[in-house]
Amino acid sequence: MKKATVGAVVVGAATVVAVAALVARHRMKKSSKWTRARAILKEFEEKCATPDAKLKQVADAMTVEMHAGLASEGGSKLKMLISYVDNLPTGDEAGVFYALDLGGTNFRVMRVQLGGQDGGIIHQEFAEASIPPNLMVGTSEALFDYIAAELARFIGEEEEKFHPPPGRQRELGFTFSFPIMQTSINSGTLIRWTKGFSIDETVGKDVVSELTKAMQRQGIDMRVTALVNDTVGTLAGGRYSDKDVSIAVILGTGTNAAYVERAQAIPKWHGPLPKSGEMVINMEWGNFRSSHLSLTEYDHAMDTDSLNPGEQLFEKICSGMYLGEILRRVLLRMAEEAGIFGDEVPPKLKDSFVLRTPEMSAMHHDTSSDLRVVGDKLKDILEISNTSLKTRRLVVELCNIVATRGARLAAAGILGIVKKMGKDTPRESGAEKIVVAMDGGLYEHYTEYSKCLENTLVELLGVEMSTSIVFKHANDGSGNGAALLAAANSHYVEDKSGK
């Protein structure tokens, strides 16, 4: 009997030891996996680092590329496109003007009534329409006829008080967000379609001429007085309300910048010098590249898998289209190598672009004690349930690394423009005020990103210059800005009353 009892005790003890060893092994395995996850994070953080010295090198490289792009066509990865906008709104414009904004599969028509000096924008109204998929791949005539028909409907429904007097044409600013070679303030030929459009016969044609012919077919007596892109429109909208606005930056799905340059500082400009002595330059800065950019293996892999490998590298690390995707790629590696979401890699995590930047922003801004928003987003988007608080904190850390790098590099880009304009150092008369008109969903809604960008630029400019920089949210450059440019370039500019 005693032998049996002793045997049972021995077996029981052995079982306890075995279970304890199993638990210890499990803990060690879990601990080593967590160590691996932290190592991946640390390596990523180091490669994304943007110390001030590096940002100043990026700014200098931006300035060098700007000079090269202004010197000759194709002289730089920065296109530095001449916008032909040499008259920005002054605030004195009066009358009723229209805008047509074709930015993708949707378009808007808008009417803006301006009240002249001190009057501002008295009234604005717009209508939206989507373009049927068959027209995106049909004929040029069919597409522009559809757009002109919507414009005719919008005008047909307006009150009589907006009608122009006899003998006066309505005037329109046309925002056309596709690659064009601008040939004057109100003409430009299409280089290529993007965003799902494919109408070969339009390529090489003047898009203003195509729209004008369609308006004539619809019986609309209207003249396009300005062909603009949304960044130039943002600059115009900003200048209308603040005469010190000289730079515009869009940070949304993509990113771009425009600024006011001295006409004499544009060697590739061969036309007569404008009366204003100035010219707005559309930089197309998304294509900027430099050896000083903080690129990681995740960025290179994303670029390789993209529709435009080797292009738009600056955009791919700064803009809303890509920040969430960079985060997804780092999380995927952590899931594969460190099992942060369990033994199985969540299938959804393998889907490109499944994690969008608005969701990343929501997780980054989560201030709840248990990071509930992070848990909900991981569950809803990636179908990952029961994440630990430790894992959620790791996700927030990664959001911060990705957003901080993007925001700080965008700030360095703006510093490059400020340096090119010669406004980066104080003058004897004191620091010159620099107002940057900002627009885009990323800037507007991702608070941590925009705060970081603004603080970084102030930091880079130094104490003496820090009070001279002002950021101004200039909403709807592609609509309001286009109408304002139509007004600034009106053929009836002498008629200040608008009657």
Coordinates of C-alpha atoms in Angstrom, one line a residue:
M1 CA 0.0 0.0 0.0
K2 CA 2.8 2.4 0.9
K3 CA 4.6 1.6 -2.3
A4 CA 1.5 2.4 -4.3
T5 CA 1.2 5.7 -2.4
V6 CA 4.9 6.6 -3.0
G7 CA 4.5 5.7 -6.7
A8 CA 1.5 7.9 -7.0
V9 CA 3.3 10.8 -5.4
V10 CA 6.3 10.3 -7.7
V11 CA 4.1 10.2 -10.8
G12 CA 2.1 13.2 -9.5
A13 CA 5.3 15.2 -8.9
A14 CA 6.7 14.3 -12.3
T15 CA 3.5 15.5 -13.9
V16 CA 3.7 18.8 -12.0
V17 CA 7.4 19.2 -13.1
A18 CA 6.4 18.4 -16.7
V19 CA 3.6 20.9 -16.6
A20 CA 5.8 23.5 -15.0
A21 CA 8.5 22.9 -17.7
L22 CA 5.8 23.2 -20.4
V23 CA 4.6 26.5 -18.9
A24 CA 8.2 27.7 -18.6
R25 CA 8.9 26.8 -22.2
H26 CA 5.7 28.5 -23.3
R27 CA 6.7 31.6 -21.4
M28 CA 10.2 31.5 -22.8
K29 CA 8.8 31.1 -26.3
K30 CA 6.4 33.9 -25.8
S31 CA 9.2 36.1 -24.3
S32 CA 11.5 35.4 -27.2
K33 CA 8.7 36.2 -29.7
W34 CA 8.1 39.4 -27.9
T35 CA 11.8 40.2 -28.0
R36 CA 11.8 39.6 -31.7
A37 CA 8.8 41.9 -32.1
R38 CA 10.6 44.7 -30.2
A39 CA 13.7 44.1 -32.3
I40 CA 11.7 44.6 -35.5
L41 CA 10.2 47.8 -34.1
K42 CA 13.6 49.1 -33.0
E43 CA 15.2 48.5 -36.4
F44 CA 12.2 50.1 -38.1
E45 CA 12.4 53.1 -35.8
E46 CA 16.1 53.6 -36.5
K47 CA 15.7 53.4 -40.2
C48 CA 12.8 55.9 -40.1
A49 CA 14.8 58.4 -37.9
T50 CA 14.7 62.0 -39.1
P51 CA 17.2 64.0 -36.9
D52 CA 17.3 67.7 -37.6
A53 CA 20.6 67.4 -39.4
K54 CA 19.2 64.9 -41.9
L55 CA 16.1 67.1 -42.5
K56 CA 18.3 70.1 -43.3
Q57 CA 20.1 67.9 -45.9
V58 CA 16.7 66.9 -47.4
A59 CA 15.7 70.6 -47.5
D60 CA 19.0 71.5 -49.3
A61 CA 18.4 68.7 -51.8
M62 CA 14.9 70.0 -52.4
T63 CA 16.3 73.5 -53.1
V64 CA 18.9 72.1 -55.5
E65 CA 16.3 70.0 -57.4
M66 CA 14.1 73.1 -57.6
H67 CA 16.9 75.1 -59.3
A68 CA 17.5 72.2 -61.7
G69 CA 13.8 71.9 -62.6
L70 CA 13.5 75.6 -63.3
A71 CA 16.6 75.6 -65.5
S72 CA 15.3 73.2 -68.1
E73 CA 12.5 70.7 -68.9
G74 CA 13.5 67.3 -67.7
G75 CA 16.4 68.8 -65.7
S76 CA 15.1 67.3 -62.4
K77 CA 12.8 64.7 -61.0
L78 CA 10.8 67.8 -59.9
K79 CA 8.8 68.9 -63.0
M80 CA 8.6 72.5 -61.7
L81 CA 5.7 73.2 -64.1
I82 CA 5.0 76.8 -65.2
S83 CA 1.4 77.4 -64.3
Y84 CA 1.0 80.6 -66.3
V85 CA -0.7 82.0 -63.3
D86 CA 0.9 85.4 -62.8
N87 CA -2.2 87.2 -61.4
L88 CA -3.3 85.8 -58.1
P89 CA -6.5 87.0 -56.5
T90 CA -6.2 90.3 -54.6
G91 CA -9.5 90.4 -52.7
D92 CA -10.8 93.1 -55.0
E93 CA -12.5 90.7 -57.5
A94 CA -16.3 91.1 -57.9
G95 CA -19.0 89.3 -59.8
V96 CA -20.2 85.8 -60.4
F97 CA -17.7 83.1 -61.4
Y98 CA -17.8 79.4 -62.0
A99 CA -15.6 76.4 -61.4
L100 CA -15.5 72.9 -62.8
D101 CA -13.5 70.4 -60.8
L102 CA -12.7 67.2 -62.6
G103 CA -10.5 65.3 -60.2
G104 CA -11.4 61.7 -60.9
T105 CA -14.6 59.6 -61.2
N106 CA -16.6 62.4 -59.6
F107 CA -16.7 66.1 -60.7
R108 CA -18.2 69.3 -59.3
V109 CA -19.6 72.4 -60.8
M110 CA -19.6 75.5 -58.6
R111 CA -20.8 79.1 -58.6
V112 CA -19.1 81.7 -56.5
Q113 CA -20.3 85.3 -56.0
L114 CA -17.6 87.8 -55.0
G115 CA -18.3 91.1 -53.3
G116 CA -15.1 93.0 -54.2
Q117 CA -13.0 94.8 -51.7
D118 CA -14.0 93.9 -48.1
G119 CA -17.0 92.0 -49.6
G120 CA -15.4 88.5 -49.7
I121 CA -17.3 85.5 -50.9
I122 CA -21.0 86.5 -50.7
H123 CA -22.5 83.3 -52.0
Q124 CA -21.4 79.8 -53.2
E125 CA -23.2 76.8 -54.4
F126 CA -22.2 73.5 -56.0
A127 CA -23.5 70.3 -57.5
E128 CA -21.7 67.0 -57.8
A129 CA -22.0 64.2 -60.3
S130 CA -20.2 60.9 -61.0
I131 CA -19.0 59.9 -64.4
P132 CA -20.4 56.6 -65.7
P133 CA -17.7 54.0 -66.1
N134 CA -18.4 53.6 -69.9
L135 CA -17.6 57.3 -70.5
M136 CA -14.2 56.9 -68.8
V137 CA -13.1 54.6 -71.7
G138 CA -15.4 55.9 -74.4
T139 CA -14.8 58.9 -76.7
S140 CA -13.6 62.4 -75.9
E141 CA -16.8 64.0 -77.2
A142 CA -19.0 61.8 -75.1
L143 CA -17.1 62.5 -71.9
F144 CA -17.0 66.3 -72.4
D145 CA -20.6 66.4 -73.6
Y146 CA -21.7 64.6 -70.4
I147 CA -19.8 67.2 -68.2
A148 CA -21.1 70.1 -70.2
A149 CA -24.7 68.8 -69.9
E150 CA -24.3 68.8 -66.1
L151 CA -22.9 72.3 -66.2
A152 CA -25.9 73.4 -68.4
R153 CA -28.3 71.8 -65.9
F154 CA -26.6 73.7 -63.0
I155 CA -26.8 77.0 -64.8
G156 CA -30.4 76.3 -65.9
E157 CA -31.5 76.0 -62.3
E158 CA -29.9 79.2 -61.0
E159 CA -31.7 82.3 -59.9
E160 CA -32.0 85.2 -62.3
K161 CA -29.9 87.5 -60.1
F162 CA -26.9 85.4 -61.1
H163 CA -27.4 85.8 -64.8
P164 CA -24.8 87.9 -66.6
P165 CA -25.8 91.2 -68.3
P166 CA -26.3 91.1 -72.1
G167 CA -23.1 90.8 -74.1
R168 CA -21.1 89.3 -71.2
Q169 CA -20.0 85.7 -71.1
R170 CA -19.9 83.6 -67.9
E171 CA -16.4 82.8 -66.9
L172 CA -15.1 79.5 -65.6
G173 CA -12.0 78.2 -63.8
F174 CA -11.3 74.5 -64.8
T175 CA -9.5 72.3 -62.4
F176 CA -8.2 69.3 -64.3
S177 CA -6.3 66.9 -62.1
F178 CA -4.6 64.9 -64.7
P179 CA -1.1 65.4 -66.2
I180 CA -1.1 68.2 -68.7
M181 CA 1.4 70.4 -70.5
Q182 CA 0.1 73.9 -69.8
T183 CA 0.5 76.3 -72.8
S184 CA -1.2 79.4 -71.4
I185 CA -3.4 80.4 -68.4
N186 CA -6.4 78.8 -70.2
S187 CA -5.0 76.0 -72.4
G188 CA -3.1 72.8 -71.9
T189 CA -2.7 69.5 -73.7
L190 CA -3.3 66.1 -72.0
I191 CA -0.1 64.1 -71.5
R192 CA -1.9 60.9 -70.2
W193 CA -5.0 59.8 -68.4
T194 CA -4.8 58.3 -64.9
K195 CA -7.3 57.2 -62.2
G196 CA -9.1 54.7 -64.5
F197 CA -9.7 56.9 -67.5
S198 CA -8.5 55.7 -70.9
I199 CA -9.5 57.7 -73.9
D200 CA -6.6 57.7 -76.3
E201 CA -8.0 60.3 -78.7
T202 CA -7.9 63.0 -76.0
V203 CA -4.2 62.6 -75.4
G204 CA -2.3 65.4 -77.0
K205 CA -5.4 67.6 -77.3
D206 CA -6.1 70.9 -75.6
V207 CA -8.6 69.9 -72.8
V208 CA -10.0 73.5 -72.7
S209 CA -10.8 73.4 -76.4
E210 CA -12.5 70.0 -75.9
L211 CA -14.6 71.4 -73.0
T212 CA -15.4 74.7 -74.9
K213 CA -16.7 72.7 -78.0
A214 CA -18.9 70.6 -75.7
M215 CA -20.3 73.8 -74.0
Q216 CA -21.1 75.2 -77.4
R217 CA -22.9 72.0 -78.3
Q218 CA -25.0 72.5 -75.1
G219 CA -25.7 76.1 -75.9
I220 CA -23.7 77.4 -73.0
D221 CA -22.2 80.9 -73.5
M222 CA -19.2 80.5 -71.2
R223 CA -15.4 81.1 -71.5
V224 CA -12.7 79.2 -69.6
T225 CA -10.4 81.9 -68.2
A226 CA -8.2 79.7 -66.1
L227 CA -7.0 76.0 -66.3
V228 CA -5.5 75.0 -63.0
N229 CA -4.5 72.1 -60.8
D230 CA -5.7 71.8 -57.3
T231 CA -2.5 72.9 -55.6
V232 CA -2.3 76.1 -57.6
G233 CA -6.0 76.6 -56.7
T234 CA -5.2 76.2 -53.0
L235 CA -2.5 78.9 -53.4
A236 CA -5.1 81.2 -55.0
G237 CA -7.7 80.5 -52.3
G238 CA -5.1 81.2 -49.6
R239 CA -3.9 84.4 -51.3
Y240 CA -7.5 85.7 -51.6
S241 CA -7.9 85.8 -47.8
D242 CA -4.3 86.6 -46.9
K243 CA -1.9 88.5 -49.1
D244 CA 1.1 86.9 -47.4
V245 CA 0.3 83.4 -48.7
S246 CA 3.1 82.4 -51.0
I247 CA 3.3 78.6 -50.7
A248 CA 0.6 76.0 -50.9
V249 CA 0.9 72.3 -49.9
I250 CA -1.7 69.6 -50.4
L251 CA -1.4 66.5 -48.1
G252 CA -4.2 64.2 -48.9
T253 CA -4.3 60.9 -50.7
G254 CA -1.3 62.3 -52.6
T255 CA 0.9 65.3 -52.1
N256 CA 2.0 68.3 -54.0
A257 CA 3.3 71.9 -53.5
A258 CA 3.1 75.2 -55.4
Y259 CA 4.7 78.5 -54.7
V260 CA 5.2 82.0 -56.0
E261 CA 8.6 82.4 -57.9
R262 CA 10.2 85.5 -59.4
A263 CA 9.8 85.3 -63.1
Q264 CA 13.4 86.2 -63.7
A265 CA 14.5 83.2 -61.7
I266 CA 13.0 80.8 -64.2
P267 CA 15.6 80.2 -66.9
K268 CA 13.3 77.8 -68.9
W269 CA 10.7 80.6 -69.2
H270 CA 11.1 82.1 -72.7
G271 CA 8.0 84.2 -72.9
P272 CA 7.7 87.9 -72.0
L273 CA 8.1 88.7 -68.4
P274 CA 4.7 89.1 -66.7
K275 CA 3.7 92.5 -65.4
S276 CA 3.5 91.2 -61.9
G277 CA 7.1 89.9 -62.2
E278 CA 5.9 86.7 -60.6
M279 CA 4.9 83.2 -61.7
V280 CA 3.2 80.4 -59.7
I281 CA 5.2 77.1 -60.1
N282 CA 3.5 73.8 -59.7
M283 CA 6.3 71.7 -58.3
E284 CA 4.9 68.2 -58.6
W285 CA 7.0 67.4 -55.5
G286 CA 5.6 63.9 -55.0
N287 CA 8.4 62.8 -57.4
F288 CA 11.2 64.3 -55.3
R289 CA 14.0 61.9 -54.4
S290 CA 17.2 62.2 -52.4
S291 CA 19.7 59.8 -50.8
H292 CA 18.9 61.6 -47.6
L293 CA 15.3 60.3 -47.4
S294 CA 14.8 57.8 -44.6
L295 CA 13.7 54.7 -46.6
T296 CA 13.2 51.2 -45.3
E297 CA 12.9 47.8 -46.8
Y298 CA 9.1 48.1 -46.4
D299 CA 9.1 51.3 -48.6
H300 CA 11.2 49.6 -51.2
A301 CA 9.0 46.6 -51.3
M302 CA 5.8 48.7 -51.5
D303 CA 7.4 50.7 -54.3
T304 CA 8.3 47.6 -56.2
D305 CA 4.7 46.3 -55.9
S306 CA 3.2 49.6 -57.0
L307 CA 1.8 50.6 -60.4
N308 CA 4.6 53.2 -60.8
P309 CA 7.8 51.6 -59.4
G310 CA 10.6 54.2 -58.9
E311 CA 8.3 57.1 -59.2
Q312 CA 6.6 59.4 -56.6
L313 CA 8.9 58.2 -53.8
F314 CA 8.4 61.3 -51.7
E315 CA 4.7 60.9 -52.0
K316 CA 4.9 57.2 -51.0
I317 CA 6.4 58.0 -47.6
C318 CA 4.5 61.3 -46.8
S319 CA 0.9 61.0 -48.1
G320 CA -2.3 59.4 -47.1
M321 CA -2.5 56.8 -49.8
Y322 CA 0.5 55.0 -48.4
L323 CA 1.0 55.5 -44.6
G324 CA -1.5 52.8 -43.6
E325 CA 0.0 50.4 -46.1
I326 CA 3.5 50.9 -44.6
L327 CA 2.0 50.1 -41.2
R328 CA 0.4 46.9 -42.5
R329 CA 3.7 45.7 -44.0
V330 CA 5.5 46.1 -40.7
L331 CA 2.7 44.4 -38.8
L332 CA 2.7 41.5 -41.3
R333 CA 6.4 40.9 -40.7
M334 CA 5.8 41.0 -36.9
A335 CA 3.0 38.5 -37.3
E336 CA 5.1 36.2 -39.4
E337 CA 8.4 36.4 -37.4
A338 CA 7.2 37.2 -33.9
G339 CA 3.6 35.8 -33.8
I340 CA 2.2 39.0 -32.3
F341 CA -1.3 38.0 -33.3
G342 CA -1.0 34.3 -32.3
D343 CA 0.4 31.2 -34.0
E344 CA -1.4 31.9 -37.3
V345 CA -0.8 34.9 -39.5
P346 CA -4.2 36.7 -39.9
P347 CA -5.2 36.2 -43.6
K348 CA -6.6 39.8 -43.9
L349 CA -3.2 41.2 -42.9
K350 CA -1.8 39.8 -46.2
D351 CA -4.1 42.0 -48.3
S352 CA -2.4 45.1 -49.7
F353 CA -3.9 48.4 -48.8
V354 CA -6.5 46.8 -46.5
L355 CA -5.4 49.1 -43.7
R356 CA -6.1 52.7 -44.7
T357 CA -4.6 55.8 -43.3
P358 CA -7.9 57.1 -41.7
E359 CA -7.9 53.8 -39.6
M360 CA -4.3 54.3 -38.7
S361 CA -5.0 57.8 -37.6
A362 CA -7.9 56.6 -35.4
M363 CA -5.6 54.1 -33.7
H364 CA -2.8 56.7 -33.3
H365 CA -5.3 59.1 -31.6
D366 CA -6.7 56.5 -29.2
T367 CA -6.5 57.9 -25.7
S368 CA -8.6 55.3 -23.9
S369 CA -6.8 53.4 -21.0
D370 CA -7.3 50.0 -22.7
L371 CA -6.8 51.3 -26.3
R372 CA -10.2 50.1 -27.2
V373 CA -10.3 51.9 -30.6
V374 CA -7.1 50.0 -31.5
G375 CA -8.7 46.7 -30.5
D376 CA -11.9 47.5 -32.5
K377 CA -10.0 48.5 -35.6
L378 CA -7.8 45.4 -35.6
K379 CA -11.0 43.3 -35.2
D380 CA -13.1 45.1 -37.8
I381 CA -10.5 45.5 -40.5
L382 CA -8.0 42.6 -40.0
E383 CA -10.4 40.2 -38.1
I384 CA -7.9 39.9 -35.2
S385 CA -9.7 39.4 -31.9
N386 CA -8.6 39.4 -28.3
T387 CA -5.4 41.4 -28.7
S388 CA -3.5 42.1 -25.6
L389 CA -2.9 45.7 -24.3
K390 CA 0.8 45.1 -24.9
T391 CA 0.2 44.4 -28.6
R392 CA -2.1 47.4 -28.9
R393 CA 0.5 49.6 -27.5
L394 CA 3.0 48.2 -30.0
V395 CA 0.6 49.1 -32.8
V396 CA 0.3 52.7 -31.6
E397 CA 4.1 53.0 -31.4
L398 CA 4.3 51.9 -35.0
C399 CA 1.6 54.4 -36.1
N400 CA 3.7 57.1 -34.4
I401 CA 6.9 56.1 -36.2
V402 CA 5.3 56.1 -39.6
A403 CA 3.4 59.4 -39.2
T404 CA 6.3 61.2 -37.6
R405 CA 8.7 60.3 -40.4
G406 CA 6.1 61.4 -43.1
A407 CA 5.3 64.7 -41.3
R408 CA 8.9 65.6 -40.6
L409 CA 10.0 64.9 -44.2
A410 CA 7.1 67.0 -45.5
A411 CA 8.3 69.8 -43.2
A412 CA 11.8 69.5 -44.6
G413 CA 10.2 69.8 -48.1
I414 CA 8.5 73.1 -47.1
L415 CA 11.8 74.3 -45.6
G416 CA 13.4 73.6 -49.0
I417 CA 10.9 75.9 -50.7
V418 CA 11.4 78.6 -48.1
K419 CA 15.1 78.5 -48.7
K420 CA 14.6 78.7 -52.5
M421 CA 12.5 81.8 -51.9
G422 CA 15.3 83.3 -49.8
K423 CA 13.1 83.6 -46.7
D424 CA 14.8 81.2 -44.4
T425 CA 16.9 83.9 -42.6
P426 CA 15.9 87.1 -40.9
R427 CA 16.5 90.4 -42.7
E428 CA 17.6 93.7 -41.2
S429 CA 14.0 94.9 -41.3
G430 CA 13.0 91.7 -39.3
A431 CA 11.7 88.3 -40.3
E432 CA 9.5 88.2 -43.3
K433 CA 6.1 86.6 -42.7
I434 CA 5.7 83.3 -44.5
V435 CA 2.1 82.0 -44.8
V436 CA 1.6 78.4 -46.1
A437 CA -1.8 77.5 -47.3
M438 CA -2.5 73.9 -46.4
D439 CA -5.2 71.5 -47.7
G440 CA -5.9 67.8 -47.9
G441 CA -7.6 65.2 -45.8
L442 CA -4.3 64.0 -44.2
Y443 CA -3.4 67.5 -43.0
E444 CA -7.0 68.3 -42.0
H445 CA -7.9 65.1 -40.1
Y446 CA -4.7 63.5 -38.9
T447 CA -4.0 65.8 -36.0
E448 CA -0.8 64.1 -34.8
Y449 CA 0.6 64.3 -38.3
S450 CA -0.2 68.0 -38.8
K451 CA 1.0 69.0 -35.3
C452 CA 4.3 67.2 -35.9
L453 CA 4.8 68.9 -39.3
E454 CA 4.1 72.4 -38.0
N455 CA 6.3 71.9 -34.9
T456 CA 9.1 70.5 -37.0
L457 CA 9.2 73.4 -39.4
V458 CA 9.3 75.9 -36.6
E459 CA 12.1 73.9 -35.0
L460 CA 14.1 73.8 -38.3
L461 CA 13.8 77.5 -38.9
G462 CA 15.1 78.4 -35.5
V463 CA 14.0 80.8 -32.7
E464 CA 14.5 84.0 -34.7
M465 CA 12.4 82.8 -37.6
S466 CA 9.8 80.7 -35.7
T467 CA 7.3 83.5 -35.3
S468 CA 7.3 84.3 -39.0
I469 CA 5.9 81.0 -40.2
V470 CA 2.1 80.7 -40.3
F471 CA 0.0 77.7 -41.4
K472 CA -3.4 78.4 -42.8
H473 CA -6.0 75.8 -43.7
A474 CA -7.3 76.9 -47.2
N475 CA -10.2 74.5 -47.8
D476 CA -11.3 73.6 -51.3
G477 CA -8.6 74.9 -53.6
S478 CA -9.9 72.8 -56.4
G479 CA -13.3 74.5 -56.3
N480 CA -13.1 78.0 -54.7
G481 CA -9.5 78.5 -55.9
A482 CA -10.4 77.8 -59.5
A483 CA -13.3 80.2 -59.4
L484 CA -11.1 82.9 -57.8
L485 CA -8.5 82.4 -60.6
A486 CA -11.2 82.7 -63.2
A487 CA -12.0 86.1 -61.5
A488 CA -8.4 87.2 -61.2
N489 CA -7.9 86.5 -64.9
S490 CA -11.3 87.8 -66.0
H491 CA -11.6 89.4 -69.5
Y492 CA -13.8 92.0 -67.8
V493 CA -11.2 92.8 -65.1
E494 CA -11.6 96.5 -65.5
D495 CA -15.3 96.1 -64.6
K496 CA -14.9 95.9 -60.8
S497 CA -18.6 96.0 -60.1
G498 CA -19.2 92.7 -61.9
K499 CA -22.2 94.2 -63.7

